[in-house]
Amino acid sequence: MKELTLIEAIREAYIEEMQADNKVFMVGQDIRGGNWPSTAGLVEVLGEDRILDTPIAETAMFGTAMGAAQMGYRPIVDFMFGGFIYVAAAEIMLQAAQYHFLHGSQLGLPLVITGAVGAGFRLANEHSLIPNSILLHHPGLKVAFPSTPYDAKGLMKSAIRDNNPVALFWHMGLMMEKGAVPEEDYVVPLGVADVKRSGSDVTVVATGLQVKLALAVAESLAGQIDVEVIDLRSLEPLDLDAVLTSLEKTNRLVIVDEDVKRCGFAGELTAQVVEHGFDLLEAPIQRVCIENMPIPGGLMEPWVCPTPEKIGAAIQKVMAG
Amino acid sequence: MAVDVVMPKLAMGMSEGTIIEWKIPQGGQVDKGQPLLEIETEKVSYEIEAPSSGFVNILVPPGETVPTYHVIGQIADSLEGLAASEGASIAPDVQAAASAPPTVSVKQGAAGGEGRGRVNASPVAKKLAAEHGLDLSLISGTGPGGKIGKEDVLAAIAVRAAAAVEPVQPQPEGPAAQNFARPGAPKTRATIPLRGVRKAIADNMMQSLASTAQFTSTVEYDASELVRLRLSLLTREGQIGFRVSYLDLMTMIVARAARQVPIVNSSIVDDEIKVWEDVNVGIAVATEINEYELGLFVPVVRDAGRKMLGQIGQEIRQLTVAAREGRLTSDQMSGGTLTISSAAMGPGMVMATPVLSPGQAMLVQPGFIEERPVVKDGAVVVRPVMRMNYTFDHRIVDGVPASKFSEAVRALIESPAGLLL
């Protein structure tokens, strides 16, 4: 085992997959220079024809990737910040998402969308929002969201090897987080959740940075409330069974999702649990999300975002029934 | 839809309040924020405002004292809702139990909350109640607004069948609560909610003493032959598969004796005494739930009156392990016709008055075997002596048959060869 930061783990996934398969390549803005540590120096390792800088033109950038994917290549598109995908919304959410279905399920479109997301750095709405929910709203796109270096490398490999468009963003607040990564080759399959902490009183489902916050809250409640923390790792495909299995034990659910509450993933998971696991519930499901407003870029940022205090309050509320 | 009006907790140390006066009459209309009632706690009165607008359904009359958060009334948003709220007991969502309903009392305002006559219970509680054929309207809820939760249904199941449920953790009192205690009031070391296994035991004990005519007799036996028998069986440990204990032997002896004096192996069912064919011996097992409590479970060895010692011993061990691991099923604990309880008897204990298991006519409590001086042929000798407490239900078993039974036991203890017949 070795210790890597999350962003180093993603970088390793890039190198290993690109060395194993010469159809894999990357496009993005300033990736040669290394806007993020995940791409710094990659051109020296893999060559100029694998690591391509583009102008500030997301539509063209993604369009290029789509065209290449149609021709059998496996591009990785680094959008730098998740908020920038909106410029290429039609290309991603209509064209790429529909592709497989429009071609009678005969053709896949292997490409990966990536970049940094997440609040906590006062970068305001466009540089902090996490677009996972809006991508999930367009069937045909897969979404993964790691919280540890181990999961990040394993999921990125699965994403690159998947024959469908997969969005795998990393949370800025976890970028430099260190963790153990095996020396040998491994993947983390899409669609499998991970119980990061076992407990019997309440189930807290979280993704990304919120997994780290939920674990900290769980530790602080140790001895009073026995909290089980599930890291979904993958939003589409979704491991609903993992959540229901946990609820059979705890009967109480808190969902922490760093996206706007309204029409966010937490609401979708709530509906699925009510539909498939109503009889498991002791109390109404609690959601901890970003309040229904744009993420502020200044002092007000923590008021709008999920915090350990809000997660703790939600746990207390669901325990009270 | 109806909104609950609860006795508010106006101060950290407030645990109950008394209703002084309802300012709106039954069925009257009130606006949100309007004074609704006056309560008193610690000799100070407070005016409470209506939490919503609508029609008032009074559940607790003036003069009554209730705990904080207890539902004292409801505000229905419509006259239909009011009629439904007033509509006496809540129509249960689930079928009433085919067998006797559980002996849990219905608390005021506990069995209900919704204006349309629906039971206030969580989804998991409803499902659990339906699976066990329990009538939700007879279960008291301990959740917010008297909501019936999974724990409450489990407690009701336990009362009915003494099934194993989750242990409840005692809450040590924090410093804040003690600061507000009245001077002179005893300080609480821990608070254990009366739920689950504890509640089941409490209810069973009360019910047993309240519904039977129990008397206890203590009998002394010369256990010399029994001790010799056990030592002999210990040398056969390899063949038997375990070290034979006195509990194994007493189970077999009591069961065989009960076949000779069948009246002790009976129950009163609907004004009839049913003398049972098989002797199903309940074995009391104490398990540790937490620092303050032992749980008491009584798994059953069926047809012990006909089984051989090896089989009885195996079953006792399996059941004891299952009880300690919280794995006992309700099947394993049902069908007992009499009970052996050695759980409480310790060395030097001379007499006790053990309580009958619900529905049974006899409970036997074998004591420790201790060397005691006894008189034999005019001389004082030392013998291993065992005292046994017998509790009988006098409705079924009178003194003469009781004595006949304890003497049948003596014949087998003092001359175990009788077990071979």
Coordinates of N, CA and C in Angstrom, one line a residue, chain B residues 84-280:
Chain B
A84 N -64.1 13.5 13.6 CA -63.2 12.3 13.6 C -62.4 12.3 14.8
S85 N -61.8 13.4 15.2 CA -61.0 13.4 16.4 C -61.8 13.0 17.6
E86 N -63.1 13.5 17.7 CA -63.9 13.2 18.9 C -64.3 11.8 18.8
G87 N -64.4 11.2 17.6 CA -64.9 9.9 17.4 C -64.3 8.8 18.2
A88 N -64.3 9.0 19.5 CA -63.8 8.0 20.5 C -62.5 7.3 20.0
S89 N -62.4 6.0 20.3 CA -61.2 5.2 20.0 C -60.9 5.2 18.5
I90 N -59.7 5.2 18.2 CA -59.3 5.3 16.8 C -59.5 3.9 16.2
A91 N -60.1 4.0 15.0 CA -60.3 2.7 14.2 C -58.9 2.1 13.9
P92 N -58.7 0.9 14.3 CA -57.3 0.4 14.0 C -57.2 0.1 12.5
D93 N -56.0 0.3 12.0 CA -55.7 0.1 10.6 C -55.5 -1.4 10.3
V94 N -55.2 -2.2 11.4 CA -54.8 -3.6 11.2 C -55.9 -4.5 11.9
Q95 N -55.9 -5.7 11.5 CA -56.9 -6.6 12.0 C -56.5 -6.8 13.5
A96 N -57.6 -7.0 14.3 CA -57.4 -7.3 15.8 C -56.7 -8.6 15.9
A97 N -56.0 -8.9 17.0 CA -55.3 -10.2 17.2 C -56.3 -11.3 17.3
A98 N -56.0 -12.4 16.8 CA -56.9 -13.6 16.9 C -56.9 -14.1 18.4
S99 N -55.7 -14.1 18.9 CA -55.6 -14.6 20.3 C -55.8 -13.4 21.3
A100 N -55.6 -13.6 22.6 CA -55.9 -12.5 23.5 C -55.0 -11.3 23.2
P101 N -55.6 -10.1 23.4 CA -54.9 -8.9 23.1 C -53.8 -8.7 24.1
P102 N -52.7 -7.9 23.8 CA -51.7 -7.7 24.8 C -52.2 -6.9 26.0
T103 N -51.6 -7.1 27.2 CA -52.1 -6.5 28.4 C -51.4 -5.1 28.6
V104 N -51.2 -4.3 27.5 CA -50.7 -3.0 27.7 C -51.8 -2.0 27.8
S105 N -51.7 -1.0 28.7 CA -52.9 -0.1 28.8 C -52.9 0.9 27.7
V106 N -54.0 1.5 27.4 CA -54.1 2.5 26.4 C -54.0 3.9 27.1
K107 N -53.0 4.7 26.7 CA -52.8 6.0 27.4 C -53.7 7.0 26.7
Q108 N -54.0 8.0 27.5 CA -54.8 9.1 26.9 C -54.0 9.8 25.8
G109 N -54.7 9.9 24.7 CA -54.1 10.6 23.6 C -52.9 9.8 22.9
A110 N -52.6 8.7 23.5 CA -51.5 8.0 22.9 C -51.8 7.2 21.7
A111 N -53.0 6.7 21.6 CA -53.4 5.9 20.5 C -54.1 6.7 19.5
G112 N -53.4 7.6 18.8 CA -54.1 8.5 17.8 C -53.5 9.8 17.7
G113 N -53.9 10.6 16.7 CA -53.3 11.9 16.5 C -53.8 12.5 15.3
E114 N -54.1 11.7 14.3 CA -54.6 12.2 13.0 C -56.1 12.4 13.1
G115 N -56.6 13.5 12.5 CA -58.0 13.8 12.7 C -59.0 12.9 12.0
R116 N -58.5 12.1 11.0 CA -59.4 11.2 10.3 C -59.5 9.9 10.9
G117 N -59.1 9.7 12.2 CA -59.3 8.4 12.8 C -58.2 7.4 12.4
R118 N -57.1 7.9 11.9 CA -56.0 7.0 11.6 C -55.1 6.8 12.8
V119 N -54.5 5.7 12.9 CA -53.6 5.5 14.1 C -52.3 6.2 13.8
N120 N -51.8 6.8 14.9 CA -50.5 7.5 14.7 C -49.4 6.5 15.0
A121 N -48.9 5.9 13.9 CA -47.8 4.9 14.1 C -46.9 5.1 12.9
S122 N -45.6 4.8 13.1 CA -44.7 4.8 12.0 C -44.9 3.6 11.0
P123 N -44.4 3.8 9.8 CA -44.6 2.7 8.8 C -44.1 1.4 9.3
V124 N -42.9 1.4 9.9 CA -42.3 0.1 10.4 C -43.1 -0.5 11.5
A125 N -43.7 0.4 12.4 CA -44.5 -0.1 13.5 C -45.8 -0.7 12.9
K126 N -46.4 -0.1 11.9 CA -47.6 -0.7 11.4 C -47.4 -2.0 10.8
K127 N -46.3 -2.1 10.1 CA -46.0 -3.4 9.4 C -45.7 -4.5 10.5
L128 N -45.0 -4.1 11.5 CA -44.6 -5.1 12.5 C -45.9 -5.6 13.2
A129 N -46.8 -4.6 13.5 CA -48.0 -5.0 14.2 C -48.9 -5.9 13.4
A130 N -48.9 -5.6 12.1 CA -49.7 -6.4 11.2 C -49.2 -7.8 11.1
E131 N -47.8 -7.9 11.0 CA -47.2 -9.2 11.0 C -47.5 -10.1 12.2
H132 N -47.6 -9.4 13.3 CA -47.9 -10.2 14.6 C -49.3 -10.2 15.0
G133 N -50.2 -9.7 14.2 CA -51.6 -9.7 14.5 C -52.0 -8.8 15.7
L134 N -51.3 -7.7 15.9 CA -51.6 -6.9 17.0 C -52.5 -5.7 16.6
D135 N -53.4 -5.3 17.6 CA -54.3 -4.2 17.4 C -53.6 -2.9 17.8
L136 N -53.2 -2.1 16.8 CA -52.5 -0.9 17.1 C -53.2 0.0 18.1
S137 N -54.5 0.0 18.1 CA -55.2 1.0 18.9 C -55.1 0.6 20.4
L138 N -54.6 -0.6 20.7 CA -54.3 -1.0 22.1 C -52.9 -0.8 22.5
I139 N -52.1 -0.3 21.6 CA -50.7 -0.1 22.0 C -50.4 1.3 22.3
S140 N -49.7 1.6 23.4 CA -49.4 3.0 23.7 C -48.1 3.4 23.1
G141 N -48.1 4.6 22.5 CA -47.0 5.0 21.8 C -46.1 6.0 22.6
T142 N -44.8 5.9 22.4 CA -43.9 6.7 23.2 C -43.2 7.8 22.3
G143 N -43.6 7.8 21.1 CA -42.9 8.8 20.2 C -43.6 10.1 20.3
P144 N -43.2 11.1 19.5 CA -43.7 12.4 19.6 C -45.2 12.4 19.3
G145 N -46.0 13.1 20.2 CA -47.4 13.2 20.0 C -48.1 11.8 20.2
G146 N -47.4 10.9 21.0 CA -47.9 9.6 21.2 C -47.8 8.7 20.1
K147 N -46.9 9.0 19.1 CA -46.7 8.1 18.0 C -46.2 6.7 18.4
I148 N -46.8 5.7 17.8 CA -46.4 4.3 18.1 C -45.2 4.0 17.2
G149 N -44.1 3.6 17.8 CA -43.0 3.3 17.0 C -42.7 1.8 17.1
K150 N -41.6 1.5 16.4 CA -41.2 0.0 16.4 C -41.0 -0.5 17.8
E151 N -40.4 0.3 18.6 CA -40.1 -0.2 20.0 C -41.3 -0.5 20.7
D152 N -42.4 0.4 20.5 CA -43.6 0.2 21.2 C -44.3 -1.1 20.8
V153 N -44.2 -1.4 19.5 CA -44.8 -2.7 19.0 C -44.1 -3.9 19.5
L154 N -42.8 -3.7 19.5 CA -41.9 -4.8 20.0 C -42.2 -5.1 21.5
A155 N -42.4 -4.0 22.3 CA -42.8 -4.2 23.7 C -44.1 -5.0 23.8
A156 N -45.1 -4.6 22.9 CA -46.4 -5.3 23.0 C -46.2 -6.8 22.6
I157 N -45.4 -7.0 21.6 CA -45.1 -8.4 21.2 C -44.5 -9.2 22.4
A158 N -43.6 -8.5 23.1 CA -42.9 -9.1 24.2 C -43.9 -9.4 25.3
V159 N -44.8 -8.5 25.6 CA -45.8 -8.8 26.6 C -46.6 -10.0 26.3
R160 N -46.9 -10.1 25.0 CA -47.8 -11.2 24.6 C -47.0 -12.5 24.7
A161 N -45.8 -12.5 24.3 CA -45.1 -13.8 24.1 C -43.7 -13.8 24.7
A162 N -43.4 -12.8 25.5 CA -42.1 -12.7 26.1 C -41.0 -13.0 25.0
A163 N -41.1 -12.4 23.8 CA -40.1 -12.6 22.8 C -38.9 -11.7 23.1
A164 N -37.8 -12.1 22.6 CA -36.6 -11.3 22.8 C -36.6 -10.1 22.0
V165 N -36.3 -9.0 22.7 CA -36.3 -7.7 21.9 C -35.0 -7.0 22.2
E166 N -34.8 -5.9 21.6 CA -33.5 -5.1 21.7 C -33.4 -4.7 23.2
P167 N -32.3 -4.8 23.8 CA -32.1 -4.2 25.1 C -32.1 -2.7 25.1
V168 N -32.6 -2.2 26.2 CA -32.7 -0.7 26.3 C -31.6 -0.2 27.1
Q169 N -30.9 0.8 26.7 CA -29.7 1.4 27.4 C -30.2 2.4 28.5
P170 N -29.8 2.3 29.7 CA -30.2 3.2 30.7 C -29.5 4.6 30.4
Q171 N -30.2 5.7 30.7 CA -29.7 7.0 30.5 C -29.1 7.5 31.8
P172 N -27.9 7.7 31.9 CA -27.4 8.3 33.1 C -27.8 9.8 33.2
E173 N -28.2 10.3 34.3 CA -28.7 11.6 34.4 C -27.5 12.6 34.3
G174 N -27.7 13.6 33.4 CA -26.6 14.6 33.2 C -26.6 15.6 34.4
P175 N -25.5 16.3 34.5 CA -25.4 17.3 35.6 C -26.5 18.3 35.5
A176 N -26.9 18.7 34.3 CA -28.0 19.7 34.2 C -29.3 19.3 34.9
A177 N -29.7 18.1 34.7 CA -30.9 17.7 35.3 C -30.8 17.7 36.8
Q178 N -29.7 17.3 37.3 CA -29.6 17.3 38.8 C -29.6 18.7 39.4
N179 N -29.1 19.7 38.6 CA -29.1 21.1 39.1 C -30.5 21.5 39.4
F180 N -31.5 21.1 38.7 CA -32.8 21.6 38.8 C -33.6 20.7 39.8
A181 N -33.1 19.7 40.3 CA -33.8 18.8 41.3 C -34.2 19.6 42.5
R182 N -35.4 19.3 43.0 CA -35.8 20.0 44.2 C -34.8 19.6 45.4
P183 N -34.5 20.5 46.3 CA -33.7 20.0 47.4 C -34.4 19.0 48.2
G184 N -33.6 17.9 48.6 CA -34.3 16.8 49.3 C -34.7 15.7 48.4
A185 N -35.0 16.0 47.1 CA -35.5 14.9 46.2 C -34.3 14.0 45.9
P186 N -34.5 12.7 45.9 CA -33.4 11.8 45.7 C -32.8 12.0 44.3
K187 N -31.5 11.9 44.2 CA -30.8 12.1 42.9 C -30.9 10.8 42.1
T188 N -31.2 10.9 40.8 CA -31.2 9.7 40.0 C -29.8 9.3 39.6
R189 N -29.6 8.1 39.7 CA -28.3 7.6 39.2 C -28.4 7.2 37.8
A190 N -29.5 6.6 37.4 CA -29.7 6.3 36.0 C -31.2 6.2 35.8
T191 N -31.6 6.4 34.6 CA -33.0 6.2 34.2 C -33.1 5.1 33.2
I192 N -33.9 4.1 33.5 CA -34.1 3.0 32.5 C -35.5 3.0 32.1
P193 N -35.8 3.3 30.8 CA -37.2 3.3 30.3 C -37.8 1.9 30.5
L194 N -39.0 1.9 30.9 CA -39.7 0.6 31.1 C -40.2 0.2 29.8
R195 N -39.3 -0.4 29.0 CA -39.7 -0.9 27.7 C -39.1 -2.2 27.4
G196 N -39.5 -2.8 26.3 CA -38.9 -4.0 25.8 C -38.9 -5.2 26.8
V197 N -37.8 -5.8 27.1 CA -37.8 -7.0 27.9 C -38.2 -6.7 29.3
R198 N -37.7 -5.6 29.8 CA -38.0 -5.2 31.2 C -39.5 -5.0 31.4
K199 N -40.1 -4.3 30.5 CA -41.5 -4.1 30.6 C -42.3 -5.4 30.5
A200 N -41.8 -6.3 29.6 CA -42.5 -7.6 29.5 C -42.4 -8.3 30.8
I201 N -41.2 -8.3 31.4 CA -41.1 -9.0 32.7 C -42.0 -8.4 33.7
A202 N -42.0 -7.1 33.8 CA -42.8 -6.3 34.8 C -44.2 -6.7 34.6
D203 N -44.7 -6.7 33.4 CA -46.1 -6.9 33.2 C -46.5 -8.4 33.5
N204 N -45.6 -9.3 33.1 CA -45.9 -10.7 33.4 C -45.9 -11.0 34.9
M205 N -45.0 -10.4 35.6 CA -44.9 -10.6 37.1 C -46.2 -10.1 37.7
M206 N -46.6 -8.9 37.4 CA -47.8 -8.3 37.9 C -49.0 -9.2 37.6
Q207 N -49.1 -9.6 36.4 CA -50.3 -10.3 35.9 C -50.3 -11.7 36.6
S208 N -49.1 -12.3 36.8 CA -49.1 -13.5 37.5 C -49.6 -13.4 38.9
L209 N -49.1 -12.4 39.7 CA -49.5 -12.3 41.1 C -50.9 -11.9 41.2
A210 N -51.4 -11.1 40.2 CA -52.8 -10.5 40.3 C -53.8 -11.6 39.9
S211 N -53.4 -12.6 39.1 CA -54.5 -13.4 38.6 C -54.4 -14.9 39.1
T212 N -53.5 -15.2 40.0 CA -53.4 -16.5 40.6 C -53.4 -16.5 42.1
A213 N -53.7 -17.6 42.7 CA -53.7 -17.7 44.2 C -52.4 -18.5 44.6
Q214 N -51.3 -17.7 44.7 CA -50.0 -18.4 44.8 C -49.7 -18.7 46.3
F215 N -49.2 -19.9 46.5 CA -48.6 -20.2 47.8 C -47.3 -21.0 47.6
T216 N -46.4 -20.8 48.5 CA -45.1 -21.4 48.4 C -44.8 -22.3 49.5
S217 N -44.2 -23.5 49.2 CA -43.8 -24.3 50.3 C -42.3 -24.7 50.1
T218 N -41.6 -24.8 51.1 CA -40.1 -25.1 51.0 C -39.9 -26.5 51.6
V219 N -39.2 -27.3 50.8 CA -39.0 -28.7 51.2 C -37.5 -29.0 51.2
E220 N -37.1 -29.7 52.2 CA -35.7 -30.1 52.3 C -35.5 -31.5 51.8
Y221 N -34.4 -31.8 51.1 CA -34.1 -33.1 50.6 C -32.7 -33.5 50.9
D222 N -32.6 -34.8 51.2 CA -31.2 -35.4 51.4 C -30.7 -35.7 50.0
A223 N -29.7 -35.0 49.6 CA -29.2 -35.1 48.2 C -28.0 -36.0 48.1
S224 N -27.7 -36.9 49.1 CA -26.6 -37.7 49.0 C -26.6 -38.6 47.7
E225 N -27.7 -39.2 47.5 CA -27.8 -40.1 46.3 C -27.7 -39.3 45.0
L226 N -28.2 -38.1 45.0 CA -28.2 -37.3 43.8 C -26.8 -36.9 43.5
V227 N -26.0 -36.5 44.6 CA -24.6 -36.1 44.4 C -23.8 -37.3 43.9
R228 N -24.1 -38.5 44.4 CA -23.4 -39.7 43.9 C -23.7 -39.9 42.5
L229 N -25.0 -39.8 42.1 CA -25.4 -40.0 40.7 C -24.7 -39.0 39.8
R230 N -24.6 -37.8 40.2 CA -24.0 -36.8 39.4 C -22.5 -37.1 39.2
L231 N -21.8 -37.5 40.3 CA -20.4 -37.8 40.2 C -20.2 -38.9 39.2
S232 N -21.1 -39.9 39.3 CA -21.0 -41.0 38.4 C -21.2 -40.6 36.9
L233 N -22.1 -39.7 36.7 CA -22.4 -39.2 35.4 C -21.2 -38.4 34.9
L234 N -20.5 -37.7 35.7 CA -19.4 -36.8 35.3 C -18.3 -37.7 34.8
T235 N -18.1 -38.9 35.3 CA -17.1 -39.8 34.7 C -17.5 -40.2 33.3
R236 N -18.7 -40.0 32.9 CA -19.1 -40.4 31.6 C -19.2 -39.2 30.7
E237 N -18.5 -38.2 31.0 CA -18.6 -36.9 30.2 C -18.4 -37.2 28.8
G238 N -17.4 -38.0 28.4 CA -17.1 -38.2 27.0 C -18.3 -38.8 26.3
Q239 N -18.9 -39.7 26.9 CA -20.0 -40.4 26.3 C -21.3 -39.6 26.2
I240 N -21.5 -38.7 27.2 CA -22.7 -37.9 27.3 C -22.5 -36.7 26.4
G241 N -21.3 -36.1 26.4 CA -21.0 -35.0 25.5 C -21.0 -33.7 26.3
F242 N -21.3 -33.7 27.6 CA -21.2 -32.5 28.4 C -21.2 -32.9 29.9
R243 N -20.8 -31.9 30.7 CA -20.8 -32.2 32.2 C -22.2 -32.1 32.7
V244 N -22.8 -33.2 33.2 CA -24.1 -33.1 33.7 C -24.2 -32.2 34.9
S245 N -25.2 -31.3 34.9 CA -25.4 -30.4 36.0 C -26.6 -30.8 36.8
Y246 N -26.7 -30.1 38.0 CA -27.9 -30.4 38.8 C -29.2 -29.9 38.1
L247 N -29.0 -28.9 37.3 CA -30.2 -28.4 36.6 C -30.7 -29.4 35.7
D248 N -29.8 -30.1 35.0 CA -30.2 -31.2 34.0 C -31.0 -32.2 34.8
L249 N -30.4 -32.6 36.0 CA -31.0 -33.7 36.8 C -32.4 -33.3 37.3
M250 N -32.4 -32.1 37.9 CA -33.7 -31.6 38.5 C -34.8 -31.5 37.4
T251 N -34.4 -31.0 36.2 CA -35.3 -30.9 35.1 C -36.0 -32.3 34.9
M252 N -35.1 -33.3 34.8 CA -35.6 -34.6 34.5 C -36.5 -35.1 35.6
I253 N -36.0 -34.9 36.9 CA -36.7 -35.4 38.0 C -38.1 -34.7 38.2
V254 N -38.1 -33.4 38.0 CA -39.4 -32.7 38.2 C -40.3 -33.1 37.1
A255 N -39.8 -33.3 35.9 CA -40.7 -33.6 34.8 C -41.3 -35.1 35.0
R256 N -40.4 -36.0 35.4 CA -40.9 -37.4 35.6 C -41.9 -37.4 36.8
A257 N -41.7 -36.6 37.8 CA -42.6 -36.5 39.0 C -43.9 -35.9 38.5
A258 N -43.8 -34.9 37.6 CA -45.1 -34.3 37.2 C -45.9 -35.2 36.4
R259 N -45.3 -36.2 35.8 CA -46.1 -37.2 35.0 C -46.8 -38.1 36.1
Q260 N -46.2 -38.2 37.2 CA -46.9 -39.1 38.3 C -48.0 -38.3 39.0
V261 N -47.8 -37.0 39.1 CA -48.8 -36.2 39.8 C -49.3 -35.1 38.8
P262 N -50.1 -35.5 37.8 CA -50.3 -34.6 36.6 C -51.0 -33.3 37.0
I263 N -51.7 -33.2 38.1 CA -52.4 -31.9 38.4 C -51.5 -30.7 38.4
V264 N -50.2 -30.9 38.8 CA -49.3 -29.8 38.8 C -49.0 -29.3 37.4
N265 N -49.2 -30.1 36.4 CA -48.8 -29.7 35.1 C -50.1 -29.3 34.3
S266 N -50.7 -28.2 34.8 CA -52.0 -27.8 34.2 C -52.1 -26.3 34.1
S267 N -53.2 -25.9 33.5 CA -53.4 -24.4 33.4 C -54.9 -24.2 33.4
I268 N -55.3 -23.0 33.8 CA -56.7 -22.7 33.7 C -56.9 -21.9 32.4
V269 N -57.8 -22.5 31.5 CA -58.0 -21.8 30.2 C -59.5 -21.7 30.1
D270 N -60.0 -20.4 30.1 CA -61.5 -20.2 29.9 C -62.3 -21.0 30.9
D271 N -62.1 -20.9 32.1 CA -62.9 -21.5 33.2 C -62.8 -23.1 33.1
E272 N -61.8 -23.6 32.6 CA -61.5 -25.0 32.6 C -60.1 -25.2 33.0
I273 N -59.9 -26.3 33.8 CA -58.5 -26.7 34.1 C -58.1 -27.7 33.1
K274 N -57.1 -27.3 32.3 CA -56.5 -28.2 31.3 C -55.3 -28.9 31.9
V275 N -55.4 -30.2 32.1 CA -54.3 -31.0 32.5 C -53.5 -31.4 31.3
W276 N -52.3 -31.0 31.1 CA -51.5 -31.2 29.9 C -51.0 -32.6 29.8
E277 N -50.9 -33.1 28.6 CA -50.4 -34.4 28.3 C -48.8 -34.4 28.5
D278 N -48.2 -33.4 27.9 CA -46.7 -33.4 27.9 C -46.3 -32.4 29.0
V279 N -45.1 -32.7 29.6 CA -44.5 -31.8 30.6 C -43.5 -31.0 29.8
N280 N -43.8 -29.8 29.5 CA -42.9 -28.9 28.8 C -42.3 -27.9 29.9

